[in-house]
Amino acid sequence: MARLPPFKVPRPTKFLGFLSLRNGTQLILLAHVINKVSGFYGILALFTGYPISWLQLSMYIYSLVNLFIAVYLSEHVKAGSAWHCIAFAQLYAVDSVINAAYTCFFAVAWFMVLASSDNKSKAPGAKTIDATSGFTSPQYNVSHVEVSASPAGMKGQDAIASGYPATGNATGGEGLLSALMGPGSMMSVFIICAFVALRFYAVFVVMAYARQMLHHHIQVSSTHNYNLYDGSRSSDLAENPFDEHKEDGQAWKGKLGRFMVGLGPNYWLGRDEEDDIWMRNMGSKFKRSGDQSPSVGERERRRRSGTGPSKPLPE
């Protein structure tokens, strides 16, 4: 049975097709910081007595911690520091997974509250959604209303409205499915999926930029100039700049750098076509500049024109 080729992580070369990876990463970093600032508003809501579930509180605390780390890394990412770029890339990748999980939890809670007829959904954050949405807890919870009208003695008529209470809990089954498949709900699901897909595309952009900065750092600091792979134990991997015997591999940053690169060495240090083309071009350039010996045709031309080297003196 033929073996399937290994999955290759996408390596975009442009952000949205026209911006450089550097500019794209800076825009993503700015959007990430703005997004995490919302954690402050969540914490401030605690002092106003606003109802917050434990899931929402954990998200706000996590956002604040993530915000402080992102602000610390921001200046170094703009400067192109390899260690800080890798740190932000992996922080952003992990945050994207956690953010997607929170989005799924709250989206499910929202649809369960909409589908619940008795307003007793036990989904995370359901109480907050029910208290703030404004239309999930009506004063009269009825499924339909019948109006009986009869002529009155004066102008007009007597009307009696009879409400029939909604029966059954629709926290699951057909109630949740009907709430999910509604026209407005389907558009909400589509928008959520589109933003999640855009978020993971941004992850690939940030990782590609971090990998680019790492390879540039290796080329500059490598003991084997203009070759990424001569100093490595494997011909397919570049030398790790965070090895213990290297300057960048010392202290806690070195240990963390080895750990981050070790999570995907084939991606961070792996060979690709761009590296091979770059090395071939550099090799041919230095070969042309180092080859100073004239060809046979050049020596013959100089001999005939009398501009060649002088003949040896007779003994």
Short mmCIF file of C-alpha atoms in Angstrom, two decimals:
data_model
loop_
_atom_site.label_atom_id
_atom_site.label_comp_id
_atom_site.label_asym_id
_atom_site.label_seq_id
_atom_site.Cartn_x
_atom_site.Cartn_y
_atom_site.Cartn_z
CA MET A 1 0.00 0.00 0.00
CA ALA A 2 1.42 3.37 -1.01
CA ARG A 3 2.24 5.75 1.81
CA LEU A 4 0.45 9.07 1.90
CA PRO A 5 2.70 12.14 1.63
CA PRO A 6 3.17 14.00 4.92
CA PHE A 7 1.04 17.06 5.54
CA LYS A 8 2.89 20.22 4.63
CA VAL A 9 2.07 23.34 6.59
CA PRO A 10 1.15 26.17 4.18
CA ARG A 11 3.86 28.82 3.82
CA PRO A 12 2.32 31.96 2.33
CA THR A 13 4.73 34.48 0.86
CA LYS A 14 2.28 37.42 0.90
CA PHE A 15 -0.51 38.54 3.20
CA LEU A 16 -3.81 38.68 1.30
CA GLY A 17 -1.81 38.40 -1.90
CA PHE A 18 -0.26 41.88 -1.96
CA LEU A 19 1.18 42.78 1.47
CA SER A 20 4.55 41.55 2.70
CA LEU A 21 4.72 39.06 5.55
CA ARG A 22 6.25 41.74 7.79
CA ASN A 23 3.40 44.20 7.23
CA GLY A 24 0.83 41.45 7.49
CA THR A 25 2.25 40.23 10.80
CA GLN A 26 2.22 43.75 12.22
CA LEU A 27 -1.44 44.19 11.25
CA ILE A 28 -2.29 40.82 12.80
CA LEU A 29 -0.41 41.76 15.97
CA LEU A 30 -2.31 45.06 16.20
CA ALA A 31 -5.67 43.31 15.74
CA HIS A 32 -4.66 40.73 18.34
CA VAL A 33 -3.86 43.40 20.94
CA ILE A 34 -7.13 45.26 20.28
CA ASN A 35 -9.05 42.00 20.63
CA LYS A 36 -7.46 41.19 23.99
CA VAL A 37 -8.19 44.66 25.40
CA SER A 38 -11.79 43.47 25.78
CA GLY A 39 -10.64 41.55 28.84
CA PHE A 40 -10.45 44.85 30.73
CA TYR A 41 -14.13 45.56 30.12
CA GLY A 42 -15.04 42.09 31.33
CA ILE A 43 -13.16 42.60 34.59
CA LEU A 44 -14.75 46.04 35.05
CA ALA A 45 -18.18 44.43 34.69
CA LEU A 46 -17.53 42.52 37.92
CA PHE A 47 -17.56 45.79 39.88
CA THR A 48 -20.97 46.75 38.48
CA GLY A 49 -22.68 43.57 39.65
CA TYR A 50 -23.17 42.35 36.10
CA PRO A 51 -23.95 38.59 35.93
CA ILE A 52 -20.90 36.75 34.54
CA SER A 53 -20.49 32.99 34.29
CA TRP A 54 -17.30 31.18 35.26
CA LEU A 55 -16.60 30.54 31.57
CA GLN A 56 -16.77 34.23 30.73
CA LEU A 57 -14.59 35.12 33.72
CA SER A 58 -11.94 32.61 32.66
CA MET A 59 -11.96 34.10 29.15
CA TYR A 60 -11.47 37.64 30.48
CA ILE A 61 -8.58 36.63 32.75
CA TYR A 62 -6.94 34.68 29.94
CA SER A 63 -7.33 37.67 27.60
CA LEU A 64 -5.52 39.95 30.07
CA VAL A 65 -2.59 37.54 30.46
CA ASN A 66 -2.38 37.14 26.69
CA LEU A 67 -2.51 40.92 26.25
CA PHE A 68 0.50 41.53 28.51
CA ILE A 69 2.55 38.88 26.67
CA ALA A 70 1.60 40.29 23.27
CA VAL A 71 2.53 43.85 24.29
CA TYR A 72 5.91 42.61 25.54
CA LEU A 73 6.61 40.82 22.25
CA SER A 74 5.28 43.56 19.95
CA GLU A 75 8.38 45.79 19.76
CA HIS A 76 10.70 42.83 19.19
CA VAL A 77 8.43 41.38 16.50
CA LYS A 78 8.53 44.70 14.63
CA ALA A 79 12.33 44.62 14.86
CA GLY A 80 12.42 41.11 13.38
CA SER A 81 13.90 39.26 16.38
CA ALA A 82 13.80 35.54 15.57
CA TRP A 83 13.16 34.36 19.15
CA HIS A 84 10.31 36.82 19.74
CA CYS A 85 8.76 36.17 16.31
CA ILE A 86 8.64 32.43 17.01
CA ALA A 87 7.23 33.09 20.48
CA PHE A 88 4.45 35.28 19.06
CA ALA A 89 3.71 32.80 16.27
CA GLN A 90 3.21 29.95 18.70
CA LEU A 91 1.31 32.15 21.16
CA TYR A 92 -1.01 33.24 18.36
CA ALA A 93 -1.51 29.65 17.17
CA VAL A 94 -2.42 28.42 20.66
CA ASP A 95 -4.66 31.46 21.21
CA SER A 96 -6.47 30.74 17.94
CA VAL A 97 -7.34 27.23 19.10
CA ILE A 98 -8.49 28.47 22.53
CA ASN A 99 -10.44 31.33 20.95
CA ALA A 100 -12.16 28.90 18.57
CA ALA A 101 -13.16 26.72 21.54
CA TYR A 102 -14.63 29.72 23.40
CA THR A 103 -16.49 30.76 20.25
CA CYS A 104 -18.01 27.30 19.89
CA PHE A 105 -19.07 27.23 23.55
CA PHE A 106 -20.79 30.61 23.41
CA ALA A 107 -22.36 29.95 19.99
CA VAL A 108 -23.87 26.69 21.24
CA ALA A 109 -25.09 28.48 24.40
CA TRP A 110 -26.71 31.19 22.28
CA PHE A 111 -28.61 28.71 20.10
CA MET A 112 -29.63 26.63 23.13
CA VAL A 113 -31.09 29.73 24.80
CA LEU A 114 -32.98 30.60 21.62
CA ALA A 115 -34.32 27.06 21.38
CA SER A 116 -35.28 26.79 25.06
CA SER A 117 -38.97 27.45 25.68
CA ASP A 118 -38.81 27.30 29.48
CA ASN A 119 -35.71 29.58 29.79
CA LYS A 120 -33.86 26.98 31.84
CA SER A 121 -30.93 26.19 29.58
CA LYS A 122 -27.87 24.92 31.46
CA ALA A 123 -25.36 25.86 28.77
CA PRO A 124 -22.27 27.87 29.86
CA GLY A 125 -23.13 31.57 29.86
CA ALA A 126 -26.83 30.91 29.22
CA LYS A 127 -27.96 33.03 32.19
CA THR A 128 -26.01 36.05 30.97
CA ILE A 129 -27.32 35.63 27.43
CA ASP A 130 -30.87 35.24 28.71
CA ALA A 131 -30.56 38.35 30.90
CA THR A 132 -29.05 40.61 28.24
CA SER A 133 -30.54 39.52 24.92
CA GLY A 134 -33.90 41.18 25.67
CA PHE A 135 -36.17 38.75 23.87
CA THR A 136 -35.55 35.29 25.27
CA SER A 137 -37.62 35.81 28.45
CA PRO A 138 -40.96 37.30 27.42
CA GLN A 139 -43.56 38.26 30.01
CA TYR A 140 -45.98 35.70 28.56
CA ASN A 141 -44.38 32.52 27.28
CA VAL A 142 -46.99 31.16 24.89
CA SER A 143 -46.78 29.21 21.69
CA HIS A 144 -49.74 30.90 19.95
CA VAL A 145 -52.70 33.20 20.65
CA GLU A 146 -56.33 32.79 19.59
CA VAL A 147 -58.64 35.81 19.50
CA SER A 148 -62.43 35.35 19.86
CA ALA A 149 -64.48 38.42 18.80
CA SER A 150 -68.23 39.01 19.20
CA PRO A 151 -70.41 42.05 18.29
CA ALA A 152 -71.03 44.54 21.10
CA GLY A 153 -74.08 46.70 21.76
CA MET A 154 -72.29 49.94 20.88
CA LYS A 155 -69.91 50.46 18.03
CA GLY A 156 -67.05 48.04 18.29
CA GLN A 157 -66.78 44.50 19.49
CA ASP A 158 -65.77 42.39 22.43
CA ALA A 159 -62.54 40.45 21.96
CA ILE A 160 -61.05 37.75 24.12
CA ALA A 161 -57.42 36.68 23.62
CA SER A 162 -56.50 33.20 24.79
CA GLY A 163 -52.85 32.22 25.04
CA TYR A 164 -51.70 28.64 24.89
CA PRO A 165 -48.53 27.98 26.91
CA ALA A 166 -45.51 26.57 25.19
CA THR A 167 -44.88 22.98 26.15
CA GLY A 168 -41.69 20.98 26.19
CA ASN A 169 -38.08 21.87 26.66
CA ALA A 170 -36.26 22.48 23.40
CA THR A 171 -32.74 22.52 24.71
CA GLY A 172 -31.92 19.70 22.37
CA GLY A 173 -33.36 17.74 19.48
CA GLU A 174 -35.78 19.46 17.14
CA GLY A 175 -35.84 22.75 19.09
CA LEU A 176 -32.10 23.28 18.86
CA LEU A 177 -32.05 22.12 15.25
CA SER A 178 -34.82 24.54 14.28
CA ALA A 179 -33.02 27.41 16.02
CA LEU A 180 -29.79 26.47 14.25
CA MET A 181 -31.31 26.03 10.78
CA GLY A 182 -33.25 29.29 10.77
CA PRO A 183 -32.34 31.87 8.07
CA GLY A 184 -30.84 34.32 10.56
CA SER A 185 -29.02 31.59 12.44
CA MET A 186 -27.47 30.12 9.31
CA MET A 187 -26.03 33.51 8.42
CA SER A 188 -24.57 33.76 11.94
CA VAL A 189 -22.99 30.31 11.59
CA PHE A 190 -21.54 31.27 8.21
CA ILE A 191 -20.01 34.48 9.59
CA ILE A 192 -18.51 32.61 12.56
CA CYS A 193 -16.96 29.98 10.27
CA ALA A 194 -15.59 32.68 7.94
CA PHE A 195 -13.88 34.53 10.79
CA VAL A 196 -12.43 31.30 12.19
CA ALA A 197 -11.03 30.41 8.75
CA LEU A 198 -9.54 33.91 8.42
CA ARG A 199 -8.00 33.55 11.88
CA PHE A 200 -6.22 30.32 10.97
CA TYR A 201 -5.00 31.85 7.71
CA ALA A 202 -3.46 34.61 9.84
CA VAL A 203 -1.75 31.88 11.91
CA PHE A 204 -0.01 30.57 8.78
CA VAL A 205 1.08 34.11 7.85
CA VAL A 206 2.59 34.78 11.28
CA MET A 207 4.36 31.40 11.32
CA ALA A 208 5.76 31.95 7.82
CA TYR A 209 7.15 35.34 8.87
CA ALA A 210 8.69 33.85 12.02
CA ARG A 211 10.30 31.08 9.96
CA GLN A 212 11.65 33.68 7.54
CA MET A 213 13.21 35.65 10.40
CA LEU A 214 14.67 32.48 11.92
CA HIS A 215 16.39 31.49 8.67
CA HIS A 216 17.70 35.02 8.26
CA HIS A 217 19.08 34.90 11.81
CA ILE A 218 20.78 31.57 11.08
CA GLN A 219 22.39 32.95 7.91
CA VAL A 220 23.74 35.95 9.79
CA SER A 221 24.99 34.14 12.90
CA SER A 222 25.98 30.79 11.41
CA THR A 223 29.57 29.61 11.70
CA HIS A 224 29.20 28.27 8.16
CA ASN A 225 28.53 31.42 6.19
CA TYR A 226 25.97 31.36 3.37
CA ASN A 227 24.93 27.76 4.08
CA LEU A 228 22.08 26.95 6.42
CA TYR A 229 22.74 23.24 6.59
CA ASP A 230 26.52 22.71 6.94
CA GLY A 231 26.47 23.20 10.71
CA SER A 232 23.54 20.86 11.31
CA ARG A 233 23.56 17.19 12.20
CA SER A 234 21.08 16.55 9.39
CA SER A 235 21.47 17.66 5.78
CA ASP A 236 17.75 18.42 5.63
CA LEU A 237 17.66 20.66 8.71
CA ALA A 238 19.37 23.97 9.36
CA GLU A 239 21.52 24.33 12.43
CA ASN A 240 19.53 25.27 15.51
CA PRO A 241 20.62 28.73 16.72
CA PHE A 242 19.32 27.85 20.20
CA ASP A 243 21.63 24.89 20.81
CA GLU A 244 23.27 24.77 24.22
CA HIS A 245 26.75 25.57 22.89
CA LYS A 246 25.56 28.70 21.06
CA GLU A 247 25.19 32.20 22.46
CA ASP A 248 21.43 32.28 21.82
CA GLY A 249 21.00 28.97 23.60
CA GLN A 250 21.93 30.20 27.05
CA ALA A 251 19.67 30.88 30.07
CA TRP A 252 15.90 30.51 30.03
CA LYS A 253 15.48 32.06 26.60
CA GLY A 254 17.73 29.41 25.11
CA LYS A 255 15.78 26.60 26.78
CA LEU A 256 12.48 28.08 25.66
CA GLY A 257 13.87 28.62 22.15
CA ARG A 258 14.91 24.95 21.90
CA PHE A 259 11.48 23.92 23.14
CA MET A 260 9.65 26.11 20.61
CA VAL A 261 11.76 24.95 17.67
CA GLY A 262 11.50 21.36 18.90
CA LEU A 263 7.71 21.45 18.53
CA GLY A 264 8.12 21.39 14.75
CA PRO A 265 11.78 21.09 13.70
CA ASN A 266 10.94 20.08 10.15
CA TYR A 267 8.93 23.26 9.72
CA TRP A 268 11.22 25.72 11.48
CA LEU A 269 14.56 24.29 10.33
CA GLY A 270 13.54 22.30 7.26
CA ARG A 271 14.93 22.82 3.79
CA ASP A 272 12.75 24.28 1.08
CA GLU A 273 13.11 25.29 -2.56
CA GLU A 274 13.73 28.96 -1.78
CA ASP A 275 16.78 28.08 0.35
CA ASP A 276 18.21 25.86 -2.40
CA ILE A 277 17.76 28.56 -5.06
CA TRP A 278 19.33 31.19 -2.78
CA MET A 279 22.36 28.99 -2.05
CA ARG A 280 22.85 28.08 -5.72
CA ASN A 281 22.80 31.75 -6.69
CA MET A 282 25.23 32.69 -3.93
CA GLY A 283 27.51 29.76 -4.79
CA SER A 284 27.64 30.65 -8.48
CA LYS A 285 28.29 34.31 -7.60
CA PHE A 286 31.27 33.50 -5.39
CA LYS A 287 32.55 30.95 -7.90
CA ARG A 288 32.58 33.56 -10.66
CA SER A 289 34.29 36.14 -8.46
CA GLY A 290 36.91 33.65 -7.23
CA ASP A 291 37.86 32.23 -10.63
CA GLN A 292 40.57 34.64 -11.83
CA SER A 293 42.56 32.30 -14.12
CA PRO A 294 42.23 33.28 -17.80
CA SER A 295 40.96 30.72 -20.27
CA VAL A 296 43.06 29.11 -23.02
CA GLY A 297 41.57 31.40 -25.66
CA GLU A 298 42.42 34.47 -23.58
CA ARG A 299 46.05 33.38 -23.17
CA GLU A 300 46.37 32.75 -26.93
CA ARG A 301 44.96 36.18 -27.74
CA ARG A 302 47.43 37.87 -25.39
CA ARG A 303 50.36 35.90 -26.89
CA ARG A 304 49.51 36.96 -30.43
CA SER A 305 48.99 40.61 -29.50
CA GLY A 306 52.22 40.74 -27.52
CA THR A 307 50.50 41.64 -24.26
CA GLY A 308 51.06 38.30 -22.61
CA PRO A 309 53.66 37.51 -19.96
CA SER A 310 57.28 38.06 -20.95
CA LYS A 311 59.33 35.10 -22.14
CA PRO A 312 61.85 33.62 -19.72
CA LEU A 313 65.42 34.81 -20.17
CA PRO A 314 67.77 32.34 -21.91
CA GLU A 315 70.20 30.58 -19.65
#
